[in-house]
Tab-separated table of C-alpha atoms and ligand atoms in Angstrom:
chain	number	residue	atom	x	y	z
A	1	UNK	CA	23.646	16.262	18.879
A	2	UNK	CA	21.666	16.068	15.639
A	3	UNK	CA	18.841	18.556	15.367
A	4	UNK	CA	15.344	17.200	14.625
A	5	UNK	CA	15.547	18.001	10.950
A	6	UNK	CA	18.857	16.220	10.428
A	7	UNK	CA	17.759	13.218	12.482
A	8	UNK	CA	14.575	12.803	10.423
A	9	UNK	CA	16.460	13.294	7.193
A	10	UNK	CA	18.806	10.478	8.156
A	11	UNK	CA	15.963	8.127	9.026
A	12	UNK	CA	14.056	8.690	5.821
A	13	UNK	CA	16.909	8.933	3.377
A	14	UNK	CA	18.496	5.757	4.726
A	15	UNK	CA	18.991	3.131	2.035
A	16	UNK	CA	17.263	0.576	4.283
A	17	UNK	CA	13.839	1.816	3.193
A	18	UNK	CA	14.523	0.306	-0.220
A	19	UNK	CA	15.113	-3.324	-1.101
A	20	UNK	CA	18.691	-4.243	-1.933
A	21	UNK	CA	18.259	-5.815	-5.364
A	22	UNK	CA	21.898	-6.755	-5.809
A	23	UNK	CA	22.582	-9.443	-3.221
A	24	UNK	CA	24.660	-11.736	-5.385
A	25	UNK	CA	24.076	-15.080	-7.098
A	26	UNK	CA	24.586	-17.245	-3.996
A	27	UNK	CA	21.818	-15.385	-2.106
A	28	UNK	CA	19.276	-15.719	-4.925
A	29	UNK	CA	20.176	-19.370	-5.561
A	30	UNK	CA	19.577	-20.206	-1.869
A	31	UNK	CA	16.301	-18.233	-1.910
A	32	UNK	CA	15.175	-20.002	-5.095
A	33	UNK	CA	15.776	-23.409	-3.485
A	34	UNK	CA	13.914	-22.334	-0.348
A	35	UNK	CA	10.906	-21.156	-2.379
A	36	UNK	CA	10.947	-24.371	-4.439
A	37	UNK	CA	10.820	-26.475	-1.255
A	38	UNK	CA	8.027	-24.293	0.181
A	39	UNK	CA	5.877	-24.632	-2.967
A	40	UNK	CA	6.433	-28.407	-3.050
A	41	UNK	CA	5.162	-28.594	0.536
A	42	UNK	CA	2.102	-26.470	-0.273
A	43	UNK	CA	1.289	-28.647	-3.295
A	44	UNK	CA	0.873	-31.640	-1.004
A	45	UNK	CA	-1.866	-29.816	0.909
A	46	UNK	CA	-5.451	-30.064	-0.275
A	47	UNK	CA	-6.694	-26.822	-1.843
A	48	UNK	CA	-9.123	-24.962	0.402
A	49	UNK	CA	-11.275	-23.813	-2.508
A	50	UNK	CA	-12.296	-25.681	-5.621
A	51	UNK	CA	-11.731	-22.642	-7.819
A	52	UNK	CA	-9.253	-23.399	-10.567
A	53	UNK	CA	-7.190	-20.396	-11.636
A	54	UNK	CA	-6.771	-21.452	-15.259
A	55	UNK	CA	-10.540	-21.944	-15.632
A	56	UNK	CA	-11.270	-18.522	-14.130
A	57	UNK	CA	-8.712	-16.887	-16.416
A	58	UNK	CA	-10.267	-18.582	-19.426
A	59	UNK	CA	-13.751	-17.441	-18.378
A	60	UNK	CA	-12.421	-13.877	-18.254
A	61	UNK	CA	-10.942	-14.239	-21.758
A	62	UNK	CA	-7.340	-14.243	-20.518
A	63	UNK	CA	-4.705	-16.580	-21.947
A	64	UNK	CA	-1.794	-18.400	-20.283
A	65	UNK	CA	0.448	-15.878	-22.017
A	66	UNK	CA	-1.414	-12.991	-20.284
A	67	UNK	CA	-0.952	-14.802	-16.980
A	68	UNK	CA	2.796	-15.300	-17.514
A	69	UNK	CA	3.142	-11.616	-18.448
A	70	UNK	CA	1.413	-10.776	-15.163
A	71	UNK	CA	3.714	-13.217	-13.281
A	72	UNK	CA	6.741	-11.530	-14.810
A	73	UNK	CA	5.468	-8.082	-13.719
A	74	UNK	CA	4.630	-9.423	-10.224
A	75	UNK	CA	8.174	-10.827	-9.939
A	76	UNK	CA	9.596	-7.424	-10.797
A	77	UNK	CA	7.213	-5.754	-8.331
A	78	UNK	CA	8.463	-8.060	-5.566
A	79	UNK	CA	11.984	-7.029	-6.667
A	80	UNK	CA	13.066	-10.580	-7.426
A	81	UNK	CA	15.206	-11.634	-10.409
A	82	UNK	CA	13.412	-12.781	-13.590
A	83	UNK	CA	14.438	-16.389	-12.850
A	84	UNK	CA	11.762	-16.404	-10.109
A	85	UNK	CA	8.901	-15.828	-12.598
A	86	UNK	CA	7.866	-19.507	-12.908
A	87	UNK	CA	7.890	-19.791	-9.093
A	88	UNK	CA	5.736	-16.674	-8.731
A	89	UNK	CA	3.264	-18.112	-11.290
A	90	UNK	CA	3.158	-21.359	-9.311
A	91	UNK	CA	2.675	-19.470	-6.043
A	92	UNK	CA	-0.320	-17.638	-7.589
A	93	UNK	CA	-1.849	-21.000	-8.488
A	94	UNK	CA	-1.322	-22.189	-4.897
A	95	UNK	CA	-2.855	-19.127	-3.233
A	96	UNK	CA	-5.866	-21.236	-2.243
A	97	UNK	CA	-3.677	-23.238	0.188
A	98	UNK	CA	-3.321	-20.312	2.608
A	99	UNK	CA	-6.438	-19.552	4.662
A	100	UNK	CA	-7.437	-15.907	5.029
A	101	UNK	CA	-9.766	-14.385	7.622
A	102	UNK	CA	-10.878	-10.822	6.843
A	103	UNK	CA	-12.260	-8.511	9.546
A	104	UNK	CA	-14.043	-5.278	8.789
A	105	UNK	CA	-13.990	-2.655	11.535
A	106	UNK	CA	-14.425	1.162	11.560
A	107	UNK	CA	-14.256	2.056	7.856
A	108	UNK	CA	-16.163	2.669	4.629
A	109	UNK	CA	-15.479	-0.830	3.172
A	110	UNK	CA	-13.518	0.933	0.414
A	111	UNK	CA	-10.829	-1.741	0.224
A	112	UNK	CA	-13.364	-4.550	-0.168
A	113	UNK	CA	-15.324	-2.373	-2.612
A	114	UNK	CA	-12.200	-1.697	-4.658
A	115	UNK	CA	-11.938	-5.427	-5.256
A	116	UNK	CA	-15.637	-6.079	-5.799
A	117	UNK	CA	-16.607	-3.206	-8.073
A	118	UNK	CA	-14.236	-4.014	-10.887
A	119	UNK	CA	-16.335	-5.033	-13.882
A	120	UNK	CA	-13.356	-6.255	-15.898
A	121	UNK	CA	-11.083	-7.730	-13.254
A	122	UNK	CA	-7.402	-7.854	-14.031
A	123	UNK	CA	-5.313	-10.763	-12.865
A	124	UNK	CA	-4.571	-9.276	-9.422
A	125	UNK	CA	-8.273	-9.157	-8.642
A	126	UNK	CA	-8.927	-12.620	-10.075
A	127	UNK	CA	-6.196	-14.023	-7.843
A	128	UNK	CA	-7.741	-12.375	-4.805
A	129	UNK	CA	-10.966	-14.153	-5.789
A	130	UNK	CA	-9.349	-17.578	-5.537
A	131	UNK	CA	-7.711	-17.140	-2.144
A	132	UNK	CA	-9.180	-19.274	0.562
A	133	UNK	CA	-11.333	-16.607	2.177
A	134	UNK	CA	-12.672	-18.432	5.219
A	135	UNK	CA	-14.503	-15.468	6.737
A	136	UNK	CA	-15.363	-11.972	5.493
A	137	UNK	CA	-18.048	-10.180	7.491
A	138	UNK	CA	-19.159	-7.977	4.591
A	139	UNK	CA	-19.229	-10.600	1.864
A	140	UNK	CA	-20.603	-13.677	3.592
A	141	UNK	CA	-24.281	-14.596	3.721
A	142	UNK	CA	-24.218	-15.758	7.345
A	143	UNK	CA	-25.029	-13.327	10.158
A	144	UNK	CA	-25.309	-13.287	13.971
A	145	UNK	CA	-24.665	-16.600	15.764
A	146	UNK	CA	-24.159	-18.429	12.464
A	147	UNK	CA	-21.360	-16.040	11.408
A	148	UNK	CA	-19.813	-16.275	14.846
A	149	UNK	CA	-19.748	-20.054	14.575
A	150	UNK	CA	-18.105	-19.834	11.133
A	151	UNK	CA	-15.399	-17.581	12.539
A	152	UNK	CA	-14.824	-19.867	15.489
A	153	UNK	CA	-14.521	-22.936	13.226
A	154	UNK	CA	-12.053	-21.200	10.882
A	155	UNK	CA	-9.910	-20.040	13.802
A	156	UNK	CA	-9.848	-23.514	15.377
A	157	UNK	CA	-9.217	-25.366	12.134
A	158	UNK	CA	-6.374	-23.087	10.993
A	159	UNK	CA	-4.911	-22.190	14.367
A	160	UNK	CA	-1.546	-20.485	13.858
A	161	UNK	CA	-1.789	-20.757	10.057
A	162	UNK	CA	-4.246	-18.154	8.832
A	163	UNK	CA	-3.438	-14.700	7.512
A	164	UNK	CA	-5.642	-12.132	9.214
A	165	UNK	CA	-6.592	-9.201	6.972
A	166	UNK	CA	-7.978	-6.220	8.862
A	167	UNK	CA	-9.827	-3.353	7.165
A	168	UNK	CA	-10.805	-0.331	9.263
A	169	UNK	CA	-9.658	1.454	12.403
A	170	UNK	CA	-10.327	0.466	16.012
A	171	UNK	CA	-12.206	3.004	18.177
A	172	UNK	CA	-10.924	2.955	21.758
A	173	UNK	CA	-12.678	5.966	23.345
A	174	UNK	CA	-15.299	5.330	26.052
A	175	UNK	CA	-14.436	1.667	26.365
A	176	UNK	CA	-14.706	1.074	22.611
A	177	UNK	CA	-18.505	1.566	22.461
A	178	UNK	CA	-18.314	3.280	19.039
A	179	UNK	CA	-17.786	-0.041	17.328
A	180	UNK	CA	-19.292	-3.342	18.426
A	181	UNK	CA	-19.972	-6.507	16.501
A	182	UNK	CA	-21.635	-9.896	16.711
A	183	UNK	CA	-24.370	-11.357	18.873
A	184	UNK	CA	-22.435	-10.725	22.086
A	185	UNK	CA	-21.739	-7.059	21.290
A	186	UNK	CA	-17.965	-7.507	21.364
A	187	UNK	CA	-16.062	-4.236	20.881
A	188	UNK	CA	-13.868	-4.021	17.768
A	189	UNK	CA	-10.838	-4.053	20.050
A	190	UNK	CA	-11.912	-7.292	21.765
A	191	UNK	CA	-12.885	-8.832	18.436
A	192	UNK	CA	-9.547	-7.987	16.797
A	193	UNK	CA	-7.457	-9.165	19.762
A	194	UNK	CA	-9.316	-12.479	19.924
A	195	UNK	CA	-8.908	-13.255	16.214
A	196	UNK	CA	-5.326	-11.924	16.051
A	197	UNK	CA	-4.173	-14.262	18.824
A	198	UNK	CA	-3.858	-17.353	16.601
A	199	UNK	CA	-3.007	-15.685	13.268
A	200	UNK	CA	0.276	-16.475	11.484
A	201	UNK	CA	0.530	-12.795	10.528
A	202	UNK	CA	-1.729	-9.769	10.317
A	203	UNK	CA	-2.161	-7.642	7.210
A	204	UNK	CA	-3.647	-4.202	7.913
A	205	UNK	CA	-5.296	-3.087	4.661
A	206	UNK	CA	-5.994	0.573	3.913
A	207	UNK	CA	-5.020	3.673	5.856
A	208	UNK	CA	-7.713	3.285	8.552
A	209	UNK	CA	-6.402	-0.132	9.631
A	210	UNK	CA	-2.778	0.967	9.368
A	211	UNK	CA	-2.706	4.461	10.873
A	212	UNK	CA	-6.301	5.235	11.943
A	213	UNK	CA	-7.034	7.033	8.627
A	214	UNK	CA	-10.076	9.277	8.278
A	215	UNK	CA	-11.774	8.071	11.524
A	216	UNK	CA	-8.649	9.230	13.406
A	217	UNK	CA	-8.726	12.735	11.848
A	218	UNK	CA	-8.770	15.588	14.386
A	219	UNK	CA	-10.458	15.724	16.818
A	220	UNK	CA	-10.712	11.917	16.570
A	221	UNK	CA	-13.906	11.689	18.644
A	222	UNK	CA	-13.944	7.879	18.753
A	223	UNK	CA	-10.262	7.518	19.703
A	224	UNK	CA	-9.585	5.577	16.481
A	225	UNK	CA	-6.204	3.853	16.129
A	226	UNK	CA	-4.561	1.411	13.726
A	227	UNK	CA	-3.886	-2.298	14.251
A	228	UNK	CA	-0.228	-1.828	15.165
A	229	UNK	CA	-1.231	0.498	18.020
A	230	UNK	CA	-2.947	-2.289	19.945
A	231	UNK	CA	-1.559	-5.638	18.743
A	232	UNK	CA	1.793	-6.827	20.038
A	233	UNK	CA	3.839	-9.959	19.533
A	234	UNK	CA	2.599	-10.730	15.993
A	235	UNK	CA	4.090	-9.969	12.582
A	236	UNK	CA	2.104	-7.015	11.176
A	237	UNK	CA	2.265	-5.848	7.571
A	238	UNK	CA	0.759	-2.455	6.781
A	239	UNK	CA	-0.645	-1.810	3.297
A	240	UNK	CA	-1.882	1.772	3.578
A	241	UNK	CA	-3.636	3.919	0.914
A	242	UNK	CA	-7.233	4.839	0.435
A	243	UNK	CA	-8.012	2.286	-0.886
A	244	UNK	CA	-5.030	-0.054	-0.729
A	245	UNK	CA	-3.957	-1.155	-4.183
A	246	UNK	CA	-5.093	-4.759	-4.929
A	247	UNK	CA	-1.686	-5.350	-6.545
A	248	UNK	CA	0.002	-4.732	-3.194
A	249	UNK	CA	-2.427	-7.053	-1.351
A	250	UNK	CA	-1.684	-9.786	-3.890
A	251	UNK	CA	2.042	-9.014	-3.593
A	252	UNK	CA	1.999	-9.590	0.172
A	253	UNK	CA	0.036	-12.868	-0.068
A	254	UNK	CA	2.217	-14.035	-2.968
A	255	UNK	CA	5.333	-13.330	-0.954
A	256	UNK	CA	3.938	-15.305	1.981
A	257	UNK	CA	2.910	-18.252	-0.212
A	258	UNK	CA	6.254	-18.218	-2.022
A	259	UNK	CA	8.616	-17.870	0.923
A	260	UNK	CA	6.539	-18.651	4.026
A	261	UNK	CA	7.672	-15.295	5.399
A	262	UNK	CA	6.451	-11.722	5.439
A	263	UNK	CA	8.198	-9.280	3.059
A	264	UNK	CA	10.865	-6.800	4.142
A	265	UNK	CA	9.205	-3.845	5.878
A	266	UNK	CA	10.065	-0.179	6.384
A	267	UNK	CA	9.941	1.645	9.723
A	268	UNK	CA	6.134	1.999	9.380
A	269	UNK	CA	5.753	-1.754	8.714
A	270	UNK	CA	4.994	-1.190	5.025
A	271	UNK	CA	6.408	-3.691	2.502
A	272	UNK	CA	9.470	-2.118	0.962
A	273	UNK	CA	8.689	-3.553	-2.466
A	274	UNK	CA	5.648	-1.234	-2.610
A	275	UNK	CA	6.574	1.683	-0.353
A	276	UNK	CA	10.323	2.059	-0.897
A	277	UNK	CA	9.955	5.025	-3.246
A	278	UNK	CA	8.103	8.315	-3.223
A	279	UNK	CA	5.306	9.141	-5.656
A	280	UNK	CA	7.506	12.056	-6.788
A	281	UNK	CA	10.377	9.668	-7.726
A	282	UNK	CA	8.395	8.019	-10.508
A	283	UNK	CA	5.793	10.650	-11.393
A	284	UNK	CA	5.070	11.252	-15.075
A	285	UNK	CA	4.907	15.023	-14.351
A	286	UNK	CA	8.340	15.131	-12.654
A	287	UNK	CA	10.055	16.700	-15.674
A	288	UNK	CA	7.669	19.666	-15.324
A	289	UNK	CA	8.525	20.013	-11.642
A	290	UNK	CA	12.231	20.095	-12.527
A	291	UNK	CA	11.559	22.628	-15.297
A	292	UNK	CA	9.520	24.854	-12.974
A	293	UNK	CA	6.300	24.309	-14.938
A	294	UNK	CA	3.387	24.273	-12.483
A	295	UNK	CA	-0.383	24.297	-12.577
A	296	UNK	CA	-1.149	27.596	-10.800
A	297	UNK	CA	-4.911	27.189	-10.638
A	298	UNK	CA	-7.454	24.618	-11.766
A	299	UNK	CA	-8.220	24.805	-15.478
A	300	UNK	CA	-5.289	27.052	-16.443
A	301	UNK	CA	-2.908	26.423	-19.360
A	302	UNK	CA	-0.604	24.404	-17.085
A	303	UNK	CA	-3.487	22.089	-16.156
A	304	UNK	CA	-4.331	21.629	-19.824
A	305	UNK	CA	-0.701	20.762	-20.523
A	306	UNK	CA	-0.416	18.256	-17.643
A	307	UNK	CA	2.195	20.276	-15.748
A	308	UNK	CA	3.285	19.565	-12.187
A	309	UNK	CA	0.547	19.796	-9.519
A	310	UNK	CA	2.792	20.765	-6.612
A	311	UNK	CA	1.463	24.322	-6.362
A	312	UNK	CA	-2.145	23.105	-6.229
A	313	UNK	CA	-1.316	20.854	-3.318
A	314	UNK	CA	0.333	17.676	-4.598
A	315	UNK	CA	2.000	15.805	-1.704
A	316	UNK	CA	3.826	13.347	-3.988
A	317	UNK	CA	7.232	14.517	-2.699
A	318	UNK	CA	6.288	13.454	0.848
A	319	UNK	CA	4.394	10.251	0.049
A	320	UNK	CA	5.771	6.745	-0.234
A	321	UNK	CA	3.722	4.435	-2.464
A	322	UNK	CA	3.907	2.715	-5.839
A	323	UNK	CA	0.708	4.065	-7.437
A	324	UNK	CA	2.749	6.053	-9.948
A	325	UNK	CA	3.992	2.682	-11.281
A	326	UNK	CA	1.191	0.180	-10.553
A	327	UNK	CA	-1.730	2.646	-11.006
A	328	UNK	CA	-5.403	1.813	-10.362
A	329	UNK	CA	-8.392	0.426	-12.277
A	330	UNK	CA	-6.613	-2.160	-14.367
A	331	UNK	CA	-3.581	0.105	-14.473
A	332	UNK	CA	-5.545	2.538	-16.652
A	333	UNK	CA	-4.813	5.651	-14.612
A	334	UNK	CA	-4.045	7.101	-11.192
A	335	UNK	CA	-4.890	10.338	-9.352
A	336	UNK	CA	-2.056	12.498	-10.717
A	337	UNK	CA	-2.611	11.090	-14.218
A	338	UNK	CA	-6.251	12.182	-13.888
A	339	UNK	CA	-5.200	15.707	-12.950
A	340	UNK	CA	-5.396	15.852	-9.143
A	341	UNK	CA	-2.410	16.027	-6.843
A	342	UNK	CA	-1.529	13.233	-4.449
A	343	UNK	CA	-3.091	13.781	-1.005
A	344	UNK	CA	-0.612	11.488	0.734
A	345	UNK	CA	-3.220	8.852	1.559
A	346	UNK	CA	-0.608	6.223	2.431
A	347	UNK	CA	1.041	8.317	5.158
A	348	UNK	CA	0.123	8.559	8.862
A	349	UNK	CA	-2.316	11.383	9.727
A	350	UNK	CA	-2.733	12.200	6.041
A	351	UNK	CA	-6.158	13.757	6.466
A	352	UNK	CA	-4.877	16.404	8.890
A	353	UNK	CA	-1.410	16.890	7.389
A	354	UNK	CA	-1.731	16.533	3.615
A	355	UNK	CA	-5.285	16.427	2.287
A	356	UNK	CA	-5.677	20.051	1.174
A	357	UNK	CA	-5.034	21.848	-2.082
A	358	UNK	CA	-2.100	23.993	-1.002
A	359	UNK	CA	1.591	23.234	-1.197
A	360	UNK	CA	3.283	22.379	2.072
A	361	UNK	CA	5.218	25.647	1.849
A	362	UNK	CA	2.054	27.449	2.898
A	363	UNK	CA	2.231	25.826	6.321
A	364	UNK	CA	3.456	27.960	9.192
A	365	UNK	CA	6.917	26.439	9.362
A	366	UNK	CA	10.483	27.571	9.707
A	367	UNK	CA	12.455	28.304	6.529
A	368	UNK	CA	15.326	25.948	5.733
A	369	UNK	CA	18.962	26.632	5.044
A	370	UNK	CA	21.059	24.791	2.480
A	371	UNK	CA	20.752	23.821	-1.189
A	372	UNK	CA	17.286	23.694	-2.633
A	373	UNK	CA	17.547	20.762	-5.061
A	374	UNK	CA	19.463	18.765	-2.455
A	375	UNK	CA	16.689	19.315	0.025
A	376	UNK	CA	14.068	18.119	-2.450
A	377	UNK	CA	15.883	14.885	-3.137
A	378	UNK	CA	16.494	14.191	0.509
A	379	UNK	CA	12.931	14.618	1.593
A	380	UNK	CA	11.813	12.569	4.588
A	381	UNK	CA	8.422	11.414	5.809
A	382	UNK	CA	7.076	13.545	8.629
A	383	UNK	CA	9.499	16.391	8.055
A	384	UNK	CA	6.753	18.944	8.054
A	385	UNK	CA	9.337	21.627	8.562
A	386	UNK	CA	12.345	22.460	6.516
A	387	UNK	CA	12.183	20.257	3.488
A	388	UNK	CA	8.637	21.139	2.573
A	389	UNK	CA	9.619	24.766	2.521
A	390	UNK	CA	12.646	23.734	0.478
A	391	UNK	CA	10.366	22.370	-2.195
A	392	UNK	CA	8.299	25.519	-1.993
A	393	UNK	CA	11.381	27.623	-2.518
A	394	UNK	CA	12.467	25.419	-5.391
A	395	UNK	CA	9.013	25.749	-6.921
A	396	UNK	CA	9.038	29.514	-6.482
A	397	UNK	CA	12.607	29.820	-7.776
A	398	UNK	CA	11.797	27.719	-10.827
A	399	UNK	CA	8.728	29.755	-11.631
A	400	UNK	CA	10.707	32.965	-11.196
A	401	UNK	CA	13.351	31.625	-13.550
A	402	UNK	CA	10.595	30.735	-16.031
A	403	UNK	CA	9.055	34.210	-15.763
A	404	UNK	CA	12.437	35.861	-16.244
A	405	UNK	CA	13.091	33.896	-19.404
A	406	UNK	CA	9.560	34.753	-20.645
A	407	UNK	CA	10.292	38.419	-20.049
A	408	UNK	CA	13.653	38.019	-21.797
A	409	UNK	CA	11.939	36.514	-24.826
A	410	UNK	CA	9.350	39.355	-24.928
A	411	UNK	CA	12.087	41.988	-24.788
B	501	LIG	S1	4.912	17.399	-7.110
B	501	LIG	FE1	3.336	15.846	-7.546
B	501	LIG	S2	2.678	16.212	-9.704
B	501	LIG	FE2	4.627	17.286	-9.331
B	501	LIG	S3	6.186	15.833	-10.026
B	501	LIG	FE3	5.989	15.564	-7.809
B	501	LIG	S4	4.479	13.938	-7.581
B	501	LIG	FE4	4.307	14.649	-9.691
B	502	LIG	S1	-1.451	9.300	-5.616
B	502	LIG	FE1	-1.208	9.746	-3.402
B	502	LIG	S2	-3.297	10.146	-2.645
B	502	LIG	FE2	-3.487	9.114	-4.641
B	502	LIG	S3	-3.675	6.937	-4.186
B	502	LIG	FE3	-1.480	7.340	-4.521
B	502	LIG	S4	-0.648	7.791	-2.460
B	502	LIG	FE4	-2.874	7.952	-2.314
């Protein structure tokens, strides 16, 4: 029988967590035709909003060329061949054909804020502006009975067709009294279940909606859980992170508009196009990790030289997300680029497991056996045992090697 460590390693090093990008010409030709037919169908439908993408782009000082560059990058992000770029551009222009209902539950509104607070929106954010947002509790002017009526109308009109975006956790303790909404004082659980019933698919946005996030941190007084813990029988797509990256939200909607289906998901229901790789796989500081060059304390020479942040708590080796590639704030920067380690915000229970400034090796866990570098490259989510220590040993061994060569040079 496999021991726990081996079993977890197998689950999380399995190739299935990544998209197979080499499926042969026949597969992509059939997919292209399917997408073409889907877009032709959508074109026949009346747009739900009057917003014209090209006009909005022009208002923002962006050209058609900028848009096609974005479409090409979005195609690559969705891990489709370049021949799909014109289809992806068309799908972006047809985003206003798919109705979206957005619920806000137990959270800080960080995901909505991340979209709203951008003063120079890049194309991802502009495209989110043109989606047919039928209901968004935080953004709409209506309140009370009027808001309730708006929700009811949207649900009736788009029965079985709307995408339901959910931001925030769902408190279940004490009958759900820690979160109620609307004129009838519905609990968040009742509210979510009612609106989820007729959705085409549910997109849980941010770590609170996906895994409970900060509200679910120990001792979790409100009994907070994520959407997938209480909704059954519906396609659910998780886009964790704190906040979720707008590029990944757009990617999921684009995929749905383009193909009529949800994207391929990993075992935690995260789209593989965004969560198939670890932060550590594509980190700009990785060469320093491999060379054993670490920031030892804040403000030291290593910090000034942008060395690896593992020893001051970076959880990039345990975290699956694409922020090292997509970045934040118009792709200007991202946490590790700004000098702070990853706190694993896109992983379950991140607040209790990862969000501290110590390497995982400091945890009270059993030492591993086997090759160090091999262990690092085979790291698996949730293996809070052997592998983490493996990285710690690698880090320590690399530093020791560095010190030895320093001493050698001095002598
Ligand atoms: S440990 Fe963190 S900072 Fe270091 S290379 Fe990995 S992801 Fe980058
Ligand atoms: S670098 Fe880590 S903590 Fe920061 S946003 Fe990305 S996944 Fe979350």
